[in-house]
Amino acid sequence: MSDELSHKCKKPSVCVLVGHSIEAITSAVVLASLGQTVHLYADVAMLEQQLQQYSFEHHLQALWQMYEQQQIILSKALPDSADTLIKGYESVGHDEADTQSIVALYWLFLDSIKPVWAEASWITAFNHSHQQALPVIMSSIEKLGIVSVLAQNLQRAWVYYVPFVFLQDGDAYSSMLNPALWLLGEKTANSSQHLEVLKPLMQHAHAAHYADIATIEFARSSIMAMLATRVSFMNEMSRLADSQQVDIKQVSRIMGLDERVGSSYLQAGWGFGGNTLPTELAKLQQSSVSHSLDMPLLQSVMHINEDQKELIFRKFWQYFDGFIDNKTVMIWGGSYKSGSGRTAGSAIHPLLALLWSYNIRTLVYSDKAQDELAALYQQQPLLQLINTPYQQLNAAQAVFIVSWSPQDQLDIAKLNQQAMPVFDAQNVMTRSQIDSLVGDYLGIGRSK
């Protein structure tokens, strides 16, 4: 880390975080790296579960363990009320009373506190606090306008909203330390100087914008909806490309050359998953319904995405003319994107369900998502998790690629020993690799 990034305040301060999400964990580690002491209040079981589910975040995990051992991060059980937490920092004689003069901020991760703290009660607790000069940050994906209303109900000037549009699964720590886009919603305009401890993040963002909270909420939602729309548009075009025998991957590269379009999120495949985009679209849809507005484009984006997750199975079914019962197939990857170990919203789930409905044995290699798949499907006799991608390849009649890291080289020679069809749901293979295959290749909007 550079000297500038290792910036520390004149006096080490306590940042009080409330939440157990990956965003809360990452924020705790980043703040600790910037010289702050962090008190993280969370549901202990949920926090442990989250740390386990994100074990593929190796850098983040190592720093978390180190900072906990050094007591730079102190994780504590979330009290039943916000009032109890706040009074712990205000009461003279409390074991944490010495921290009251150096508490830097409260950071609330709303999705984590909802099940425990009623909205009215925690708002009241903060309004009755003697620490009205302390900043309060909120982070979460909510219906449009919700965070803005909460900010107005908080009777203090320094209230902020930080959406995690920059967080990247598999690289959470670095993506927050050097955010691609830093958005800050301010209840009081031009007040970011009160977030002194976050100044290094603001300064090292590739792009940044500050505005009122309602505007930042709308911008966050619009960004995510646009990304989802681009993905679904390319997937819709991939079906037309199939009928025209055009390689959609080459088309994507050409489109990216046009500065008006850009190259991001133009890759056809099985669609998008994870937590952020699906949650964002669901909240956006709720917002439209609550205002009696139809959003047919948004509905189409969601429909295309769900249907796309079954497209590779339909190609498999058609390839074998429906005679697929009792086969054995190999599946590479299970996470919703390469580099992640999370399978939320991944095409692996509908694919497995469809395959198992035909009594098809599934050999699955997914290095980062292995534990999650094992936990989800521990009673499924047709699932076998394997340790290497080419293990038992000779037992399979087809290979599916759901997610594959670009850093891992595919061994075409081993595939050619079996000469089986490859169903590439993520369009991972290059044109030269496809041309080198002995067996058939079926991708999304591209074929051999």
Short mmCIF file of C-alpha atoms in Angstrom, two decimals:
data_model
loop_
_atom_site.label_atom_id
_atom_site.label_comp_id
_atom_site.label_asym_id
_atom_site.label_seq_id
_atom_site.Cartn_x
_atom_site.Cartn_y
_atom_site.Cartn_z
CA MET A 1 0.00 0.00 0.00
CA SER A 2 1.30 3.46 -0.85
CA ASP A 3 2.13 6.02 1.84
CA GLU A 4 -0.89 8.03 0.80
CA LEU A 5 -3.18 5.02 1.10
CA SER A 6 -1.81 4.18 4.54
CA HIS A 7 -3.07 7.57 5.69
CA LYS A 8 -3.99 7.64 9.37
CA CYS A 9 -5.86 10.24 11.34
CA LYS A 10 -3.95 12.23 13.93
CA LYS A 11 -5.62 10.19 16.64
CA PRO A 12 -6.76 6.58 16.08
CA SER A 13 -10.54 6.62 16.07
CA VAL A 14 -13.26 4.05 16.49
CA CYS A 15 -15.55 3.33 13.58
CA VAL A 16 -18.74 1.62 14.73
CA LEU A 17 -20.16 -0.66 12.03
CA VAL A 18 -23.41 -2.57 12.27
CA GLY A 19 -23.94 -5.48 9.89
CA HIS A 20 -22.77 -8.93 8.82
CA SER A 21 -22.85 -8.58 5.01
CA ILE A 22 -19.79 -8.90 2.78
CA GLU A 23 -19.99 -5.10 2.39
CA ALA A 24 -19.78 -4.68 6.18
CA ILE A 25 -16.89 -7.14 6.48
CA THR A 26 -14.97 -5.50 3.62
CA SER A 27 -15.56 -2.03 5.08
CA ALA A 28 -14.26 -3.17 8.46
CA VAL A 29 -11.06 -4.54 6.93
CA VAL A 30 -10.49 -1.48 4.72
CA LEU A 31 -11.03 0.94 7.63
CA ALA A 32 -8.62 -1.11 9.75
CA SER A 33 -6.08 -0.90 6.92
CA LEU A 34 -6.49 2.89 7.01
CA GLY A 35 -5.52 3.04 10.68
CA GLN A 36 -8.92 2.95 12.36
CA THR A 37 -10.09 0.72 15.18
CA VAL A 38 -13.32 -0.98 14.12
CA HIS A 39 -16.12 -2.23 16.35
CA LEU A 40 -18.34 -4.44 14.20
CA TYR A 41 -21.70 -5.37 15.69
CA ALA A 42 -23.41 -8.28 14.00
CA ASP A 43 -25.44 -11.43 14.39
CA VAL A 44 -22.55 -13.70 15.35
CA ALA A 45 -23.88 -16.79 13.54
CA MET A 46 -24.64 -14.81 10.38
CA LEU A 47 -21.22 -13.18 10.47
CA GLU A 48 -19.47 -16.55 10.73
CA GLN A 49 -21.61 -17.92 7.93
CA GLN A 50 -20.77 -14.97 5.71
CA LEU A 51 -17.06 -15.30 6.38
CA GLN A 52 -17.26 -18.98 5.49
CA GLN A 53 -19.25 -18.36 2.31
CA TYR A 54 -16.67 -15.81 1.17
CA SER A 55 -13.65 -17.97 1.96
CA PHE A 56 -12.55 -17.50 -1.68
CA GLU A 57 -11.76 -13.87 -0.78
CA HIS A 58 -8.31 -14.96 0.39
CA HIS A 59 -6.77 -11.49 0.87
CA LEU A 60 -9.80 -10.22 2.76
CA GLN A 61 -9.89 -13.30 4.99
CA ALA A 62 -6.20 -13.07 5.86
CA LEU A 63 -6.48 -9.40 6.81
CA TRP A 64 -9.66 -10.04 8.83
CA GLN A 65 -7.93 -12.72 10.89
CA MET A 66 -4.84 -10.57 11.42
CA TYR A 67 -6.82 -7.49 12.49
CA GLU A 68 -8.98 -9.56 14.83
CA GLN A 69 -5.90 -11.07 16.46
CA GLN A 70 -4.41 -7.60 16.85
CA GLN A 71 -7.78 -6.36 18.19
CA ILE A 72 -7.91 -3.67 15.54
CA ILE A 73 -11.23 -5.19 14.51
CA LEU A 74 -13.44 -6.23 17.41
CA SER A 75 -16.55 -8.16 16.38
CA LYS A 76 -19.33 -8.03 18.93
CA ALA A 77 -22.83 -9.46 19.22
CA LEU A 78 -25.49 -7.10 17.94
CA PRO A 79 -27.55 -5.88 20.91
CA ASP A 80 -31.34 -6.11 20.83
CA SER A 81 -31.69 -2.36 20.38
CA ALA A 82 -29.77 0.55 18.90
CA ASP A 83 -30.36 2.39 22.16
CA THR A 84 -28.23 -0.19 24.03
CA LEU A 85 -25.41 0.14 21.49
CA ILE A 86 -25.36 3.94 21.50
CA LYS A 87 -25.52 4.26 25.28
CA GLY A 88 -22.51 1.96 25.49
CA TYR A 89 -20.47 4.70 23.87
CA GLU A 90 -21.97 7.50 25.92
CA SER A 91 -22.09 6.07 29.46
CA VAL A 92 -19.34 7.14 31.86
CA GLY A 93 -17.78 4.16 33.56
CA HIS A 94 -18.58 1.77 30.73
CA ASP A 95 -15.61 -0.29 29.58
CA GLU A 96 -15.81 1.51 26.23
CA ALA A 97 -16.37 4.96 27.68
CA ASP A 98 -12.88 6.05 26.70
CA THR A 99 -13.89 5.73 23.09
CA GLN A 100 -16.67 8.30 23.28
CA SER A 101 -14.42 11.25 22.38
CA ILE A 102 -12.88 9.50 19.37
CA VAL A 103 -15.80 7.66 17.76
CA ALA A 104 -15.46 8.68 14.12
CA LEU A 105 -18.73 7.46 12.66
CA TYR A 106 -21.58 4.99 12.72
CA TRP A 107 -21.99 2.89 9.58
CA LEU A 108 -25.28 1.01 9.29
CA PHE A 109 -25.76 -1.83 6.80
CA LEU A 110 -29.53 -1.74 6.66
CA ASP A 111 -30.17 -5.23 5.28
CA SER A 112 -28.37 -6.70 8.31
CA ILE A 113 -30.16 -4.70 10.99
CA LYS A 114 -33.74 -5.02 9.70
CA PRO A 115 -34.40 -8.42 11.30
CA VAL A 116 -33.27 -7.15 14.73
CA TRP A 117 -33.96 -3.44 15.00
CA ALA A 118 -37.34 -1.96 14.16
CA GLU A 119 -36.91 1.09 11.95
CA ALA A 120 -38.76 3.47 14.26
CA SER A 121 -36.78 2.34 17.32
CA TRP A 122 -33.29 2.76 15.87
CA ILE A 123 -34.19 6.11 14.34
CA THR A 124 -35.45 7.24 17.77
CA ALA A 125 -32.30 5.94 19.46
CA PHE A 126 -30.04 7.92 17.15
CA ASN A 127 -32.20 11.01 17.53
CA HIS A 128 -31.91 10.80 21.33
CA SER A 129 -28.15 10.31 21.17
CA HIS A 130 -25.85 12.94 22.66
CA GLN A 131 -23.48 12.43 19.71
CA GLN A 132 -25.39 14.47 17.14
CA ALA A 133 -22.16 15.72 15.57
CA LEU A 134 -21.08 12.20 14.61
CA PRO A 135 -21.66 11.17 10.98
CA VAL A 136 -24.02 8.32 10.23
CA ILE A 137 -23.50 6.36 7.01
CA MET A 138 -26.11 4.01 5.57
CA SER A 139 -25.52 1.32 2.95
CA SER A 140 -27.99 -1.09 1.39
CA ILE A 141 -30.01 -1.81 -1.74
CA GLU A 142 -33.49 -0.48 -1.02
CA LYS A 143 -36.53 0.71 -2.93
CA LEU A 144 -35.95 4.12 -4.42
CA GLY A 145 -36.25 6.91 -1.87
CA ILE A 146 -36.14 4.71 1.24
CA VAL A 147 -32.65 5.78 2.34
CA SER A 148 -33.48 9.42 1.64
CA VAL A 149 -36.52 9.19 3.92
CA LEU A 150 -34.46 7.53 6.66
CA ALA A 151 -31.89 10.31 6.37
CA GLN A 152 -34.59 12.97 6.75
CA ASN A 153 -35.96 11.18 9.82
CA LEU A 154 -32.53 11.26 11.44
CA GLN A 155 -32.35 14.58 13.25
CA ARG A 156 -28.71 15.31 12.49
CA ALA A 157 -26.96 17.07 9.66
CA TRP A 158 -24.14 14.66 8.83
CA VAL A 159 -25.97 11.71 7.28
CA TYR A 160 -24.62 9.91 4.21
CA TYR A 161 -25.38 7.09 1.83
CA VAL A 162 -22.66 4.92 0.28
CA PRO A 163 -23.81 2.41 -2.37
CA PHE A 164 -21.36 -0.42 -3.06
CA VAL A 165 -21.42 -0.13 -6.86
CA PHE A 166 -17.65 -0.71 -6.87
CA LEU A 167 -17.45 -4.01 -4.97
CA GLN A 168 -16.18 -6.95 -7.03
CA ASP A 169 -16.68 -10.53 -5.92
CA GLY A 170 -13.31 -12.25 -5.69
CA ASP A 171 -11.50 -8.94 -5.27
CA ALA A 172 -13.56 -7.22 -2.58
CA TYR A 173 -10.72 -5.64 -0.61
CA SER A 174 -8.85 -4.08 -3.54
CA SER A 175 -12.03 -2.95 -5.27
CA MET A 176 -13.05 -0.97 -2.19
CA LEU A 177 -9.58 0.37 -1.45
CA ASN A 178 -9.36 1.71 -5.00
CA PRO A 179 -13.00 2.04 -6.06
CA ALA A 180 -13.84 2.32 -9.72
CA LEU A 181 -16.76 4.60 -8.89
CA TRP A 182 -17.34 6.26 -5.54
CA LEU A 183 -20.84 7.65 -5.06
CA LEU A 184 -21.74 9.58 -1.94
CA GLY A 185 -25.20 10.72 -1.01
CA GLU A 186 -25.24 13.69 1.37
CA LYS A 187 -28.14 14.87 3.49
CA THR A 188 -26.33 18.19 3.84
CA ALA A 189 -24.73 19.38 0.62
CA ASN A 190 -20.94 19.74 0.40
CA SER A 191 -20.34 18.08 3.77
CA SER A 192 -18.00 15.24 2.82
CA GLN A 193 -15.23 16.80 4.92
CA HIS A 194 -16.97 15.28 7.95
CA LEU A 195 -16.02 11.82 6.64
CA GLU A 196 -12.31 12.30 7.30
CA VAL A 197 -11.64 8.58 7.74
CA LEU A 198 -13.02 7.83 4.26
CA LYS A 199 -10.97 10.53 2.52
CA PRO A 200 -8.38 8.06 1.12
CA LEU A 201 -11.14 6.08 -0.59
CA MET A 202 -12.67 9.22 -2.06
CA GLN A 203 -9.29 10.45 -3.28
CA HIS A 204 -8.28 7.16 -4.88
CA ALA A 205 -11.55 6.50 -6.68
CA HIS A 206 -11.19 6.39 -10.47
CA ALA A 207 -14.39 8.42 -10.64
CA ALA A 208 -16.50 10.03 -7.94
CA HIS A 209 -19.72 11.97 -7.61
CA TYR A 210 -21.49 13.54 -4.65
CA ALA A 211 -25.15 14.53 -4.65
CA ASP A 212 -28.25 14.44 -2.49
CA ILE A 213 -29.18 10.98 -1.24
CA ALA A 214 -32.29 10.54 -3.42
CA THR A 215 -30.24 11.28 -6.55
CA ILE A 216 -27.49 8.82 -5.57
CA GLU A 217 -30.10 6.15 -4.85
CA PHE A 218 -31.61 6.68 -8.29
CA ALA A 219 -28.18 6.71 -9.95
CA ARG A 220 -27.19 3.46 -8.22
CA SER A 221 -30.35 1.73 -9.38
CA SER A 222 -30.05 3.13 -12.90
CA ILE A 223 -26.45 1.93 -13.25
CA MET A 224 -27.32 -1.60 -12.21
CA ALA A 225 -30.42 -1.71 -14.40
CA MET A 226 -28.37 -0.55 -17.39
CA LEU A 227 -25.76 -3.27 -16.83
CA ALA A 228 -28.47 -5.91 -16.59
CA THR A 229 -30.13 -4.52 -19.74
CA ARG A 230 -26.89 -4.77 -21.72
CA VAL A 231 -26.45 -8.40 -20.70
CA SER A 232 -30.01 -9.34 -21.63
CA PHE A 233 -29.80 -7.43 -24.91
CA MET A 234 -26.69 -9.35 -25.96
CA ASN A 235 -28.30 -12.63 -24.93
CA GLU A 236 -31.35 -11.82 -27.04
CA MET A 237 -29.06 -10.96 -29.96
CA SER A 238 -27.18 -14.24 -29.43
CA ARG A 239 -30.30 -16.18 -30.36
CA LEU A 240 -30.58 -14.29 -33.61
CA ALA A 241 -26.86 -14.86 -34.18
CA ASP A 242 -27.47 -18.60 -33.87
CA SER A 243 -30.01 -18.44 -36.68
CA GLN A 244 -27.62 -16.42 -38.86
CA GLN A 245 -24.56 -18.57 -38.06
CA VAL A 246 -22.73 -15.48 -36.81
CA ASP A 247 -20.32 -15.55 -33.85
CA ILE A 248 -21.81 -13.19 -31.24
CA LYS A 249 -18.46 -12.95 -29.47
CA GLN A 250 -16.89 -11.37 -32.54
CA VAL A 251 -19.89 -9.03 -32.84
CA SER A 252 -19.39 -7.99 -29.20
CA ARG A 253 -15.78 -7.05 -29.90
CA ILE A 254 -16.83 -4.96 -32.88
CA MET A 255 -19.54 -3.20 -30.88
CA GLY A 256 -17.00 -2.39 -28.17
CA LEU A 257 -14.90 -0.45 -30.68
CA ASP A 258 -17.67 2.14 -30.92
CA GLU A 259 -17.05 4.66 -28.15
CA ARG A 260 -20.76 5.34 -27.91
CA VAL A 261 -21.32 1.72 -26.89
CA GLY A 262 -18.19 0.68 -24.99
CA SER A 263 -17.16 -2.89 -24.26
CA SER A 264 -18.48 -3.53 -20.74
CA TYR A 265 -21.23 -6.08 -20.15
CA LEU A 266 -21.51 -7.08 -23.81
CA GLN A 267 -20.70 -10.74 -23.36
CA ALA A 268 -23.47 -13.16 -24.24
CA GLY A 269 -23.79 -16.18 -21.98
CA TRP A 270 -26.23 -17.72 -19.55
CA GLY A 271 -27.14 -14.34 -18.03
CA PHE A 272 -26.41 -12.62 -14.75
CA GLY A 273 -26.67 -13.88 -11.19
CA GLY A 274 -25.23 -13.07 -7.80
CA ASN A 275 -27.05 -10.92 -5.27
CA THR A 276 -26.59 -7.34 -6.46
CA LEU A 277 -28.17 -7.21 -9.92
CA PRO A 278 -31.18 -9.46 -9.16
CA THR A 279 -31.83 -7.63 -5.87
CA GLU A 280 -31.51 -4.27 -7.57
CA LEU A 281 -33.98 -5.20 -10.30
CA ALA A 282 -36.45 -6.58 -7.76
CA LYS A 283 -36.29 -3.36 -5.72
CA LEU A 284 -36.63 -1.27 -8.85
CA GLN A 285 -39.69 -3.25 -9.86
CA GLN A 286 -41.17 -2.71 -6.39
CA SER A 287 -40.56 1.00 -6.78
CA SER A 288 -42.38 1.07 -10.10
CA VAL A 289 -45.33 -0.90 -8.73
CA SER A 290 -45.65 1.37 -5.70
CA HIS A 291 -45.92 4.34 -8.08
CA SER A 292 -48.31 2.50 -10.47
CA LEU A 293 -45.80 2.64 -13.31
CA ASP A 294 -45.27 -0.03 -15.95
CA MET A 295 -41.66 -0.80 -16.86
CA PRO A 296 -41.91 -3.28 -19.76
CA LEU A 297 -38.21 -3.01 -20.61
CA LEU A 298 -37.23 -3.96 -17.07
CA GLN A 299 -39.67 -6.87 -17.10
CA SER A 300 -38.21 -8.09 -20.41
CA VAL A 301 -34.68 -7.89 -19.03
CA MET A 302 -35.67 -10.08 -16.09
CA HIS A 303 -37.59 -12.54 -18.28
CA ILE A 304 -34.76 -12.92 -20.79
CA ASN A 305 -32.29 -13.49 -17.98
CA GLU A 306 -34.31 -16.28 -16.39
CA ASP A 307 -35.03 -17.97 -19.71
CA GLN A 308 -31.39 -17.73 -20.77
CA LYS A 309 -30.32 -19.92 -17.84
CA GLU A 310 -32.11 -22.88 -19.42
CA LEU A 311 -30.95 -22.24 -22.99
CA ILE A 312 -27.82 -24.39 -22.78
CA PHE A 313 -29.89 -27.34 -21.54
CA ARG A 314 -32.26 -26.96 -24.51
CA LYS A 315 -29.25 -27.04 -26.84
CA PHE A 316 -28.11 -30.23 -25.11
CA TRP A 317 -31.59 -31.79 -25.44
CA GLN A 318 -31.81 -30.88 -29.13
CA TYR A 319 -28.30 -32.16 -29.85
CA PHE A 320 -29.24 -35.64 -28.62
CA ASP A 321 -32.78 -35.45 -30.11
CA GLY A 322 -34.23 -35.81 -26.64
CA PHE A 323 -32.46 -39.11 -25.90
CA ILE A 324 -30.66 -37.89 -22.80
CA ASP A 325 -32.01 -40.10 -20.02
CA ASN A 326 -29.47 -41.79 -17.75
CA LYS A 327 -26.44 -40.15 -19.32
CA THR A 328 -23.40 -38.82 -17.44
CA VAL A 329 -22.20 -35.26 -18.02
CA MET A 330 -19.31 -33.14 -16.81
CA ILE A 331 -19.96 -29.58 -15.58
CA TRP A 332 -17.16 -27.06 -15.15
CA GLY A 333 -17.86 -24.17 -12.83
CA GLY A 334 -20.80 -23.41 -10.58
CA SER A 335 -20.37 -19.85 -9.35
CA TYR A 336 -22.36 -17.00 -10.85
CA LYS A 337 -19.13 -15.48 -12.22
CA SER A 338 -15.51 -16.52 -12.52
CA GLY A 339 -13.46 -15.55 -9.49
CA SER A 340 -16.41 -15.90 -7.10
CA GLY A 341 -17.36 -18.81 -4.88
CA ARG A 342 -21.03 -17.79 -4.62
CA THR A 343 -23.66 -19.64 -6.62
CA ALA A 344 -26.64 -17.32 -5.96
CA GLY A 345 -28.52 -16.85 -9.21
CA SER A 346 -26.10 -19.08 -11.12
CA ALA A 347 -27.23 -21.15 -14.12
CA ILE A 348 -25.81 -24.19 -12.34
CA HIS A 349 -29.03 -24.56 -10.32
CA PRO A 350 -31.62 -24.78 -13.12
CA LEU A 351 -29.15 -26.85 -15.17
CA LEU A 352 -28.69 -29.40 -12.40
CA ALA A 353 -32.44 -29.58 -11.74
CA LEU A 354 -33.18 -30.23 -15.43
CA LEU A 355 -30.42 -32.82 -15.77
CA TRP A 356 -31.48 -34.68 -12.66
CA SER A 357 -35.08 -34.79 -13.88
CA TYR A 358 -33.76 -37.08 -16.64
CA ASN A 359 -31.75 -39.16 -14.15
CA ILE A 360 -28.50 -37.78 -15.55
CA ARG A 361 -25.41 -38.22 -13.40
CA THR A 362 -23.50 -34.95 -12.96
CA LEU A 363 -19.77 -34.69 -12.33
CA VAL A 364 -19.10 -31.13 -11.20
CA TYR A 365 -15.76 -29.34 -10.92
CA SER A 366 -15.98 -25.90 -9.34
CA ASP A 367 -12.91 -25.01 -7.31
CA LYS A 368 -14.22 -21.94 -5.48
CA ALA A 369 -17.89 -22.97 -5.21
CA GLN A 370 -17.27 -26.58 -4.21
CA ASP A 371 -18.19 -26.11 -0.54
CA GLU A 372 -21.37 -24.19 -1.29
CA LEU A 373 -22.58 -26.79 -3.78
CA ALA A 374 -21.77 -29.58 -1.33
CA ALA A 375 -23.83 -27.88 1.38
CA LEU A 376 -26.77 -27.19 -0.94
CA TYR A 377 -26.99 -30.64 -2.51
CA GLN A 378 -25.56 -32.97 0.12
CA GLN A 379 -28.47 -35.43 -0.26
CA GLN A 380 -28.36 -35.60 -4.08
CA PRO A 381 -27.07 -39.01 -5.26
CA LEU A 382 -26.73 -37.86 -8.89
CA LEU A 383 -24.17 -35.19 -7.93
CA GLN A 384 -20.47 -35.95 -7.62
CA LEU A 385 -18.06 -33.12 -6.89
CA ILE A 386 -14.61 -33.74 -8.33
CA ASN A 387 -11.26 -32.12 -7.59
CA THR A 388 -9.85 -31.63 -11.10
CA PRO A 389 -11.66 -30.70 -14.32
CA TYR A 390 -10.47 -33.73 -16.26
CA GLN A 391 -11.10 -36.32 -13.53
CA GLN A 392 -13.47 -39.02 -14.86
CA LEU A 393 -13.81 -37.18 -18.16
CA ASN A 394 -13.92 -40.54 -19.90
CA ALA A 395 -17.14 -41.36 -18.02
CA ALA A 396 -19.04 -38.40 -19.48
CA GLN A 397 -20.96 -38.05 -22.72
CA ALA A 398 -20.90 -34.22 -22.73
CA VAL A 399 -19.19 -31.25 -21.07
CA PHE A 400 -20.97 -28.12 -19.86
CA ILE A 401 -19.04 -24.93 -19.08
CA VAL A 402 -20.92 -22.69 -16.64
CA SER A 403 -18.06 -20.51 -15.39
CA TRP A 404 -14.35 -20.67 -16.07
CA SER A 405 -11.56 -18.34 -15.06
CA PRO A 406 -9.73 -16.75 -18.03
CA GLN A 407 -6.47 -17.47 -16.16
CA ASP A 408 -7.05 -21.25 -16.36
CA GLN A 409 -6.01 -22.75 -19.67
CA LEU A 410 -8.36 -25.32 -21.18
CA ASP A 411 -6.62 -28.55 -22.15
CA ILE A 412 -8.02 -29.15 -25.64
CA ALA A 413 -5.89 -32.27 -26.07
CA LYS A 414 -7.61 -33.97 -23.12
CA LEU A 415 -11.02 -32.96 -24.45
CA ASN A 416 -10.12 -34.37 -27.85
CA GLN A 417 -9.26 -37.74 -26.34
CA GLN A 418 -12.97 -38.19 -25.68
CA ALA A 419 -14.33 -36.28 -28.71
CA MET A 420 -17.53 -35.37 -26.89
CA PRO A 421 -19.70 -32.29 -27.45
CA VAL A 422 -18.95 -29.16 -25.42
CA PHE A 423 -21.85 -26.94 -24.32
CA ASP A 424 -20.28 -23.60 -23.47
CA ALA A 425 -22.81 -21.53 -21.52
CA GLN A 426 -20.34 -18.68 -20.94
CA ASN A 427 -18.66 -18.56 -24.36
CA VAL A 428 -15.33 -19.21 -22.68
CA MET A 429 -13.58 -20.93 -25.57
CA THR A 430 -11.67 -18.96 -28.18
CA ARG A 431 -12.31 -19.46 -31.88
CA SER A 432 -8.96 -21.25 -32.29
CA GLN A 433 -9.83 -23.61 -29.43
CA ILE A 434 -13.22 -24.31 -30.98
CA ASP A 435 -11.60 -25.03 -34.36
CA SER A 436 -9.16 -27.42 -32.64
CA LEU A 437 -11.93 -29.48 -31.04
CA VAL A 438 -12.55 -32.94 -32.45
CA GLY A 439 -16.03 -33.02 -30.95
CA ASP A 440 -18.85 -30.59 -31.55
CA TYR A 441 -19.14 -27.19 -29.91
CA LEU A 442 -22.32 -25.32 -28.97
CA GLY A 443 -22.07 -21.96 -27.28
CA ILE A 444 -24.41 -19.02 -26.81
CA GLY A 445 -24.76 -17.38 -30.21
CA ARG A 446 -21.79 -19.29 -31.61
CA SER A 447 -21.06 -22.82 -32.76
CA LYS A 448 -18.44 -24.84 -34.57
#
